[in-house]
Amino acid sequence: MNLRQRRRLKLILRLAAAIAITAFFLFPIYWLFMISFKTPEEIFAFPPKWWPGQIQFDNYEVLFKDGDAKTVGNSLVVASVSTVLAMFLGTLCAYSLARFRTGGENLANWIISQRMVPPIAVVFPIFLLYVWLKLVDTYVGLILLYTAFNLPYVIWMMRGYINDIPKALEESALVDGCTRWQVLWKVVFPMCRAGLFATAIFTFVFAWNDFIFALVLTRTEVSTYTVQVTHYFGGQSNFWAKISAMSVLGTLPIFIVVGFMQRYLVRGISLGAVKG
Amino acid sequence: MADLRITALNKYYGQVHAVKGVDLEIPAGEFTVLVGQSGCGKSTLLRTIAGLEDADSGTIEIGGQNVTDDPPRDRDIAMVFQNYALYPYMSVYDNIAFGLRARKTPAGEIDGKVQRAAQMLAIDHLLQRYPRQLSGGQLQRVAIGRAIVRNARLYLFDEPLSNLDAQLRDEMRSEIKRLHQELGKTMIYVTHDQIEAMTMADRIVLLRDGKIEQQGSPLDLYERPATKYVAGFLGSPSMNFVDAEIASVAGRLAVRVGDSAVLPLPQSRNDRLAPYTGKRIVLGLRPEHISRAREGDAREGLARCGAVIDLVQPTGARTYATFKLGGVEAVAELQAHEASQPGQAIELAIDMNRAVIIEPDTEKVVS
């Protein structure tokens, strides 16, 4: 084998390994999607059917007819609104910490320590508080909670991104006639756009994936899809068709968001990585 | 009329007293250079003028208006930063137009102004590019364009050339000076580079430890420094300082250096220096005032002394020769071929008319 052939073989082996690894990790997602399109008989067929005989949407239809799909809508509302709120408040707070040294070094560290609180430690006190405030099973209740829970993360990340912006850029804008708010809008936000998007995605995903808060703090009105899925695991049998269809509905928004923002996501994460 | 008047300005950074009671007046249209070593407070002073730092006490007036507590945008200033401070996500055009838009200049006027500024700086072909596509010199031109496009009262430059290589720096130096002549605006320029200060300034303000050490025209400071620090700061190579003594030799005053050299002073300096007879002083000699002695040249105040060359540094036009004077190294600026190798013994002529006599304790120049 000459050098060129050896190189070629190496490349082929590498590609094969990459494809195998990707297939291994993507398989559960593939399987999830496939089950959601299968009839009950096909789901339990043995040997397993790798591809449904006929793509049918009955499993989804049931979810929409019974109103179960509304929980995905609830998830969307609370995750989106809390993300927007947390990003807005968190970025302002981060700017203050980064540029005006608000609270010195310690306040910033204290804030991120809040993120380390395990949800289970606070969920029951919060439940009692919410009963008293009549916030159980309301959008406002969940949105407030997710916003509060995500704030430390947003503040911490955005503080890092803002610290990376050369101060002179902002000073130059101040001299040129901008107010602090204009500086934020015209300089700070564009300069950390990648970081903003990356942080927003993580914030959104946290709220989207949350289970414990939604389980304890909702009943029927604003129950989220993560809680809804658990209703399909029964004592006698599990409704695999519904489970898979609901899971697909719950996965799609994340796919779409990440797909659109992949560019920012990668840049935002690596930005943080380099800075350390 | 003064365009900028600073009175008793103080600025602290925690425990550090960065600007110590500075009083300064800058007339309209003047190009003033704040110069000093790093940490002398020159940048802090400039940033306080801009309003980017708050003054702890004292007042700042721009165009007769007290702006001490005003935010930067209300001070009618434009500023060029050391690291260009261009927005990477905006084209050159938008960068230059940024200040105009921020100040709500009518859209119809913006284009004309941007084009004019770009033409002045020869960057009109770069307007559609982005900062990352430009070289250092081009970036600096854009940064200057951002400032001059605005019709500000006061233009501030914070070490704008320190990131450029030597050749570009020379080029931009004359460019900025030319701009000043064309625009006739009041400009304040901060640098640690004494050559920049000398070549560009109408007036140099030399700062040391947060205070003004001396101010005046470049040649004023160069020829009549008030202190040893000023004398040593300006000029390249810098002034030679030699411990010496004023002595009365054969009825006239002279400077005695070590045991060997006696350098007679010109009659004209007698009055000032007579009280120092017998006292220790520091003799300051600029390299260009030490030359190779010529036969028959016996001008008043020209002192001769023999020297052995230690080190020869030719620059082409001139040759710098290092020799020992009173036990310390001194540099003489000779003609290109007047010194060729170490160890060479030559006769030097020192122009004592130009020598600076410094009181060693106060470090003040006495004559």
XYZ file of C-alpha atoms in Angstrom:
643
model
C 0.000 0.000 0.000
C 1.476 3.330 -0.925
C 1.145 6.506 1.073
C -1.842 7.767 -0.871
C -3.817 4.596 -0.439
C -2.992 4.518 3.245
C -4.285 8.040 3.631
C -7.425 7.142 1.767
C -8.035 4.112 3.926
C -7.515 6.183 7.065
C -10.067 8.681 5.862
C -12.588 5.976 5.065
C -12.134 4.366 8.489
C -12.535 7.698 10.163
C -15.713 8.479 8.257
C -17.107 5.029 9.025
C -16.430 5.514 12.723
C -18.074 8.929 12.654
C -21.156 7.565 10.919
C -21.399 4.651 13.356
C -21.175 6.931 16.387
C -23.715 9.364 14.966
C -26.101 6.511 14.153
C -25.711 5.117 17.660
C -26.656 8.415 19.274
C -29.376 9.324 16.813
C -31.064 5.948 16.956
C -33.278 6.624 20.008
C -34.541 9.801 18.364
C -35.163 7.949 15.120
C -36.984 5.224 17.018
C -39.082 7.804 18.889
C -40.195 9.399 15.638
C -40.937 6.022 14.044
C -43.069 4.760 16.935
C -45.147 7.923 16.774
C -46.126 7.061 13.212
C -46.859 3.368 13.838
C -50.089 1.566 14.621
C -50.263 -0.230 18.012
C -49.652 -3.599 16.319
C -46.551 -2.331 14.576
C -45.167 -0.890 17.800
C -45.032 -4.320 19.416
C -44.220 -6.290 16.269
C -41.396 -8.783 16.537
C -39.000 -8.740 14.825
C -39.190 -4.929 15.166
C -40.381 -2.959 12.148
C -37.663 -0.404 11.281
C -40.027 1.595 9.160
C -43.847 1.869 9.654
C -45.873 0.139 6.923
C -47.756 3.359 6.371
C -47.063 6.807 7.839
C -50.206 7.674 9.805
C -50.940 10.525 12.174
C -53.599 8.857 14.357
C -51.391 9.055 17.426
C -51.112 12.822 16.997
C -54.768 13.268 16.152
C -55.769 11.743 19.484
C -53.517 14.176 21.353
C -55.065 17.168 19.642
C -58.629 15.846 19.917
C -58.355 15.126 23.652
C -56.666 18.452 24.279
C -53.429 16.836 25.489
C -51.482 18.802 22.891
C -52.424 21.984 24.701
C -49.756 21.126 27.288
C -47.099 21.647 24.612
C -48.602 25.093 24.078
C -48.395 25.706 27.830
C -44.743 24.700 27.785
C -44.134 27.057 24.889
C -45.772 29.977 26.662
C -44.025 29.592 30.012
C -40.632 28.750 28.482
C -40.718 31.626 25.967
C -42.010 34.303 28.298
C -39.709 33.311 31.144
C -36.749 33.231 28.744
C -37.480 36.718 27.457
C -37.931 38.015 30.997
C -34.823 36.327 32.357
C -32.733 37.522 29.399
C -33.922 41.096 29.742
C -33.541 41.386 33.508
C -30.431 39.223 33.615
C -28.579 41.153 30.928
C -29.275 44.481 32.617
C -28.126 43.046 35.903
C -25.029 41.560 34.278
C -24.209 44.918 32.690
C -24.433 46.591 36.049
C -22.191 43.957 37.656
C -19.660 44.104 34.836
C -19.459 47.837 34.287
C -20.337 49.499 37.554
C -18.871 46.819 39.807
C -22.190 46.640 41.604
C -21.774 44.675 44.808
C -18.060 44.053 44.161
C -16.777 40.570 43.353
C -18.900 38.869 45.998
C -22.354 39.702 44.716
C -21.608 38.053 41.379
C -20.411 34.898 43.113
C -23.393 34.861 45.426
C -25.716 35.113 42.438
C -24.259 32.107 40.658
C -24.366 30.133 43.907
C -28.154 30.501 43.747
C -28.079 28.362 40.648
C -26.676 25.482 42.664
C -29.801 25.127 44.805
C -31.408 21.777 43.966
C -35.008 22.387 42.831
C -36.315 19.726 45.173
C -35.019 21.695 48.154
C -37.198 24.690 47.383
C -40.163 23.309 45.477
C -42.342 22.498 48.492
C -41.827 25.801 50.318
C -42.588 27.512 47.030
C -45.720 25.395 46.670
C -46.975 26.544 50.079
C -46.143 30.135 49.196
C -47.943 29.781 45.861
C -51.043 28.320 47.508
C -51.147 31.391 49.719
C -50.529 33.739 46.758
C -53.026 31.805 44.601
C -50.351 31.237 41.956
C -50.654 27.450 41.758
C -51.637 26.259 38.303
C -51.209 29.685 36.687
C -48.975 30.913 33.879
C -47.723 33.736 36.095
C -46.654 31.257 38.748
C -44.562 29.088 36.447
C -43.166 32.036 34.501
C -42.057 33.770 37.693
C -40.410 30.631 38.953
C -38.539 29.817 35.750
C -37.452 33.425 35.421
C -36.118 33.442 38.963
C -34.417 30.101 38.500
C -32.772 31.110 35.237
C -31.673 34.586 36.289
C -28.451 33.516 38.016
C -27.362 31.593 34.944
C -28.206 34.460 32.590
C -26.459 36.998 34.811
C -23.366 34.864 35.125
C -23.060 34.125 31.420
C -23.880 37.623 30.222
C -21.488 39.157 32.711
C -18.727 37.123 31.106
C -19.690 38.183 27.597
C -20.026 41.836 28.591
C -16.663 41.793 30.349
C -15.169 40.730 27.025
C -16.416 43.833 25.224
C -13.659 46.456 25.093
C -14.713 49.331 27.328
C -13.483 51.848 24.776
C -16.300 50.822 22.413
C -18.851 51.947 24.961
C -16.913 55.037 25.969
C -16.615 56.024 22.364
C -20.398 55.772 22.003
C -20.917 57.818 25.163
C -18.677 60.580 23.820
C -20.408 60.379 20.453
C -23.700 61.278 22.062
C -25.336 58.107 23.340
C -27.018 57.617 26.685
C -26.294 54.492 28.707
C -29.461 52.899 27.364
C -28.445 53.664 23.810
C -25.013 52.215 24.516
C -26.687 49.016 25.658
C -28.863 48.874 22.601
C -26.355 49.972 19.958
C -23.104 48.570 21.287
C -23.497 45.991 24.031
C -26.272 43.900 22.483
C -24.745 43.715 19.006
C -21.320 42.975 20.483
C -22.561 40.000 22.504
C -25.249 38.804 20.132
C -23.825 35.285 19.926
C -23.667 35.108 23.702
C -27.209 36.423 24.026
C -28.576 33.747 21.712
C -26.563 30.927 23.259
C -27.642 31.912 26.757
C -31.254 32.309 25.670
C -31.261 28.818 24.189
C -29.976 27.248 27.384
C -32.459 29.244 29.411
C -35.292 28.156 27.149
C -34.223 24.528 27.259
C -34.092 24.557 31.054
C -37.659 25.832 31.312
C -38.756 23.504 28.533
C -37.274 20.434 30.177
C -38.335 21.214 33.718
C -40.439 18.548 35.329
C -40.387 18.862 39.084
C -41.650 22.451 39.333
C -44.357 21.849 36.770
C -45.413 18.644 38.490
C -45.808 20.251 41.897
C -47.061 23.674 40.881
C -49.604 22.841 38.165
C -52.828 20.838 38.102
C -54.822 20.994 34.879
C -54.838 24.541 33.535
C -51.178 25.136 32.725
C -49.790 21.626 33.020
C -46.730 21.310 30.761
C -45.974 18.533 28.299
C -43.332 16.933 30.541
C -45.993 16.370 33.192
C -48.536 15.253 30.604
C -46.272 12.498 29.293
C -46.178 10.861 32.711
C -49.949 10.382 32.573
C -49.446 7.815 29.808
C -47.487 5.475 32.033
C -50.212 3.425 33.649
C -50.393 0.665 36.230
C -51.715 -1.893 33.724
C -50.220 -0.648 30.489
C -48.186 2.133 28.931
C -49.581 4.124 26.020
C -46.496 3.982 23.848
C -48.191 5.590 20.881
C -49.189 8.639 22.913
C -45.875 8.737 24.744
C -43.938 8.814 21.495
C -46.216 11.308 19.758
C -46.134 13.658 22.742
C -42.361 13.290 23.005
C -42.005 14.235 19.349
C -44.167 17.309 19.901
C -41.957 18.159 22.856
C -38.763 17.684 20.889
C -39.659 19.602 17.741
C -39.553 23.151 19.176
C -36.057 22.535 20.532
C -34.950 21.143 17.156
C -36.317 24.193 15.418
C -34.826 26.704 17.847
C -31.405 25.088 17.875
C -31.505 24.594 14.108
C -32.092 28.271 13.471
C -29.593 29.456 16.020
C -26.878 26.873 15.590
C -24.485 29.490 14.278
C -24.826 31.618 17.410
C -24.939 28.622 19.685
C -21.567 27.301 18.592
C -19.959 30.724 18.614
C -21.521 31.649 21.934
C -20.380 28.489 23.656
C -16.868 28.609 22.265
C -16.616 32.292 23.215
C -17.247 31.340 26.796
C -14.901 28.412 26.523
C -11.934 30.439 25.374
C -12.444 32.968 28.119
C -12.734 30.249 30.747
C -10.500 82.916 24.864
C -9.874 79.657 26.598
C -11.699 76.703 25.127
C -10.887 74.540 28.066
C -10.263 75.704 31.594
C -9.441 73.255 34.346
C -9.257 74.482 37.903
C -7.822 72.613 40.894
C -8.786 69.242 39.454
C -8.304 66.172 41.645
C -8.946 62.557 40.788
C -8.453 59.531 42.999
C -8.523 55.843 42.146
C -9.117 54.349 45.558
C -5.955 55.297 47.465
C -4.112 56.466 44.375
C -4.122 60.202 43.822
C -3.971 60.190 40.030
C -4.495 63.869 39.246
C -3.260 66.307 41.876
C -4.804 69.729 41.764
C -4.204 70.457 38.100
C -4.858 73.948 36.733
C -4.800 74.227 32.975
C -6.040 76.620 30.329
C -6.095 75.763 26.678
C -6.773 78.565 24.181
C -9.134 77.961 21.274
C -7.557 76.383 18.207
C -4.452 75.183 19.964
C -2.894 71.749 19.647
C -1.922 70.735 23.141
C -0.005 67.585 23.953
C -0.200 66.045 27.402
C 2.957 64.065 27.763
C 4.582 62.053 30.532
C 5.619 58.580 31.539
C 3.000 55.900 31.970
C 1.159 56.386 35.224
C 1.708 60.138 35.314
C -2.032 60.812 35.091
C -2.167 62.116 31.530
C -4.755 59.636 30.316
C -6.773 60.056 33.496
C -6.734 63.813 32.978
C -7.935 63.391 29.400
C -10.656 60.946 30.407
C -11.802 63.312 33.129
C -12.023 66.105 30.560
C -14.120 63.762 28.422
C -16.371 62.912 31.343
C -15.480 59.221 31.244
C -14.110 59.610 34.767
C -15.700 61.731 37.453
C -13.626 64.493 38.969
C -13.310 64.214 42.743
C -12.918 67.970 43.098
C -12.228 70.974 40.916
C -13.997 72.254 37.838
C -13.816 71.728 34.107
C -15.135 74.385 31.757
C -15.479 73.835 28.046
C -16.263 76.917 25.974
C -17.011 78.886 29.106
C -19.535 76.372 30.370
C -19.030 74.380 33.531
C -19.312 70.732 32.470
C -17.762 69.119 35.546
C -20.872 67.092 36.318
C -22.189 66.667 32.769
C -22.189 63.281 31.028
C -19.765 62.921 28.102
C -22.441 63.467 25.475
C -23.249 66.952 26.779
C -19.651 68.182 26.607
C -19.387 68.808 22.872
C -16.254 66.727 22.490
C -15.021 64.080 20.086
C -12.443 61.498 21.037
C -10.041 59.111 19.328
C -9.124 56.046 21.353
C -5.900 54.094 21.504
C -7.461 50.860 20.264
C -9.531 52.599 17.580
C -12.837 51.662 19.278
C -14.538 50.824 15.972
C -17.683 48.703 15.935
C -16.813 45.412 14.230
C -20.409 44.794 13.164
C -20.693 48.088 11.278
C -19.205 49.159 7.971
C -16.664 51.958 7.887
C -19.406 54.272 6.652
C -21.698 53.417 9.560
C -18.845 53.714 12.017
C -18.114 57.237 10.837
C -21.800 58.136 10.733
C -22.428 56.697 14.204
C -21.868 59.920 16.126
C -23.926 61.950 13.655
C -26.835 59.556 13.956
C -26.555 59.417 17.744
C -26.861 63.210 17.751
C -29.844 63.156 15.423
C -28.172 64.908 12.521
C -30.673 65.221 9.655
C -30.257 62.222 7.357
C -29.658 64.486 4.366
C -26.545 65.990 5.927
C -24.962 62.775 7.110
C -23.848 61.481 3.732
C -22.113 64.695 2.731
C -20.289 64.921 6.042
C -19.164 61.308 5.990
C -17.912 61.646 2.413
C -16.029 64.832 3.222
C -14.358 63.346 6.279
C -13.471 60.200 4.335
C -11.922 62.252 1.544
C -9.864 64.264 3.982
C -8.402 61.056 5.362
C -8.152 59.300 1.990
C -10.396 56.438 3.089
C -13.330 57.161 0.765
C -12.674 53.904 -1.118
C -13.030 51.888 2.107
C -16.451 53.082 3.213
C -18.267 49.840 2.462
C -15.682 47.614 4.153
C -15.753 46.290 7.675
C -13.097 47.011 10.294
C -11.737 43.446 10.180
C -10.841 43.990 6.511
C -8.617 47.001 7.230
C -4.967 47.412 8.181
C -3.864 49.140 11.379
C -3.192 52.438 9.641
C -6.563 52.369 7.891
C -8.322 51.561 11.168
C -6.669 54.564 12.759
C -7.804 56.777 9.906
C -11.373 55.568 10.326
C -11.153 56.222 14.071
C -9.983 59.763 13.357
C -12.740 60.095 10.772
C -15.299 59.207 13.420
C -14.090 62.142 15.465
C -13.610 64.825 12.813
C -16.928 64.145 11.097
C -18.526 65.747 14.094
C -18.273 69.450 14.538
C -17.152 69.261 18.148
C -15.658 72.021 20.219
C -12.851 69.928 21.607
C -11.017 66.962 20.075
C -9.305 64.491 22.370
C -6.725 61.927 21.281
C -5.700 59.186 23.700
C -2.366 57.784 22.473
C -3.857 57.150 19.044
C -0.628 56.101 17.366
C 0.850 53.755 19.934
C -0.429 50.623 18.168
C 1.124 51.507 14.821
C 4.553 50.599 13.548
C 7.224 53.269 13.378
C 6.782 54.241 9.743
C 3.004 54.511 9.931
C 3.351 56.488 13.114
C 5.482 59.100 11.346
C 2.949 59.276 8.554
C -0.082 59.621 10.825
C 1.730 62.188 12.946
C 1.994 64.586 10.070
C -1.512 63.646 8.969
C -2.993 64.650 12.326
C -0.988 67.837 12.408
C -2.192 68.692 8.914
C -5.778 67.998 9.973
C -5.355 70.374 12.860
C -4.135 73.090 10.552
C -7.047 72.532 8.174
C -9.755 72.319 10.810
C -8.339 74.865 13.221
C -10.007 73.046 16.112
C -8.841 72.803 19.681
C -7.142 69.460 20.117
C -5.694 67.726 23.135
C -3.401 64.832 22.466
C -2.040 62.380 25.002
C 1.180 60.512 24.399
C 4.149 59.092 26.270
C 6.334 59.638 23.230
C 8.368 62.819 23.561
C 9.069 62.914 19.824
C 5.334 62.980 19.108
C 4.978 65.705 21.694
C 7.797 67.805 20.257
C 6.788 67.490 16.629
C 3.037 67.943 16.959
C 2.388 70.324 19.784
C 1.701 74.029 19.814
C 2.018 73.604 23.520
C 3.367 70.763 25.595
C 1.997 70.054 29.042
C 4.438 67.761 30.763
C 2.906 65.772 33.606
C 4.659 63.980 36.417
C 2.988 62.137 39.289
C -0.372 63.734 38.582
C 0.950 67.293 38.494
C 1.989 69.627 35.716
C 5.767 69.767 35.784
C 6.033 72.442 33.099
C 4.075 73.715 30.135
C 4.960 75.814 27.137
C 5.903 75.606 23.500
C 8.044 72.593 22.549
C 11.189 74.655 22.032
C 10.528 76.535 25.251
C 10.565 73.333 27.217
C 13.480 71.980 25.278
C 15.678 75.024 25.611
C 14.526 76.304 28.965
C 13.487 73.342 31.072
C 12.388 74.275 34.566
C 13.489 71.045 36.215
C 15.897 68.190 35.776
C 12.941 65.939 34.978
C 11.815 68.081 32.046
C 15.374 68.425 30.799
C 15.822 64.659 30.868
C 12.419 63.816 29.428
C 12.624 65.811 26.211
C 15.284 65.093 23.635
C 16.683 61.931 22.167
C 19.216 60.778 23.130
C 18.382 62.426 26.408
C 20.395 65.030 28.226
C 23.581 63.986 29.996
C 23.628 64.673 33.711
C 26.964 64.923 35.520
C 27.568 65.725 39.175
C 29.841 68.744 39.327
C 30.772 71.862 41.255
C 30.827 75.548 40.440
C 34.352 76.832 40.963
C 36.124 80.092 40.514
C 39.189 79.423 38.382
C 41.611 82.183 37.520
C 39.020 84.802 38.240
C 36.144 83.371 36.262
C 33.403 80.864 36.950
C 33.739 77.351 35.709
C 32.180 73.968 36.236
C 34.543 71.459 37.749
C 33.725 67.911 36.830
C 35.459 65.258 38.903
C 39.202 65.851 39.267
C 40.024 66.239 35.652
C 37.834 68.580 33.690
C 37.307 72.261 34.302
C 34.739 73.749 31.953
C 34.795 77.568 31.938
C 31.403 79.272 31.874
C 30.651 82.248 29.637
C 30.678 85.685 31.271
C 26.987 86.107 30.541
C 26.069 83.489 33.126
C 28.149 84.966 35.919
C 25.356 86.871 37.625
C 23.083 83.893 37.975
C 25.710 81.407 38.973
C 28.024 83.424 41.214
C 26.021 82.566 44.361
C 26.653 78.890 43.682
C 30.425 79.182 43.749
C 31.862 76.259 45.679
C 28.546 74.399 45.698
C 27.605 71.030 44.269
C 25.409 71.182 41.189
C 24.279 68.873 38.429
C 25.516 69.798 34.985
C 23.097 69.037 32.170
C 24.497 68.772 28.661
C 22.549 67.870 25.549
C 24.427 65.545 23.199
C 24.141 68.020 20.319
C 25.969 70.629 22.368
C 29.030 68.449 22.599
C 30.993 68.382 19.373
C 34.475 67.594 18.201
C 36.821 70.466 18.899
C 38.124 72.341 15.903
C 41.473 74.147 15.608
C 41.208 77.821 16.316
C 37.573 77.733 17.378
C 37.649 79.793 20.554
C 34.142 81.156 20.867
C 33.056 82.435 24.255
C 31.683 79.609 26.369
C 33.153 76.805 24.315
C 34.917 74.508 26.767
C 37.393 71.910 25.666
C 37.984 68.580 27.218
C 39.750 65.405 26.221
C 37.795 62.174 26.105
C 38.199 58.514 25.238
C 35.375 57.047 23.184
C 33.713 53.984 24.740
C 31.006 53.245 22.228
C 30.210 54.465 18.734
C 26.643 54.444 17.388
C 26.349 55.771 13.850
C 22.842 56.710 12.692
C 23.906 57.845 9.234
C 23.554 61.576 9.499
C 25.122 61.740 12.951
C 27.231 59.497 15.109
C 26.570 59.153 18.820
C 29.728 58.652 20.800
C 29.682 57.574 24.433
C 32.482 58.707 26.702
C 33.133 59.144 30.415
C 32.683 62.571 31.924
C 33.250 62.933 35.659
C 32.884 59.208 36.120
C 29.538 58.810 34.382
C 28.667 57.943 30.817
C 27.802 60.809 28.536
C 26.795 60.934 24.904
C 28.078 63.368 22.310
C 26.434 63.919 18.955
C 29.235 64.108 16.411
C 29.403 64.404 12.641
C 29.128 61.091 10.861
C 32.835 60.357 10.525
C 34.229 62.126 13.562
C 34.416 59.030 15.715
C 35.133 55.619 14.323
C 36.090 53.149 17.031
C 36.127 52.564 20.775
C 39.299 53.581 22.495
C 39.833 56.548 20.238
C 41.026 59.648 22.114
C 39.511 62.875 20.888
C 39.175 66.472 21.946
C 35.575 67.577 22.569
C 34.127 71.081 22.576
C 31.272 71.628 25.021
C 28.970 74.590 24.452
C 28.625 75.941 27.978
C 26.269 78.660 26.733
C 23.636 75.951 26.444
C 24.590 73.881 29.461
C 21.900 73.538 32.114
C 22.845 74.015 35.756
C 20.632 72.179 38.214
C 20.354 72.508 41.978
C 20.794 68.902 43.143
C 18.415 68.946 46.131
C 15.393 70.601 44.532
C 16.245 69.347 41.017
C 15.258 72.807 39.759
C 17.162 74.385 36.912
C 18.925 77.475 38.246
C 20.406 78.685 34.998
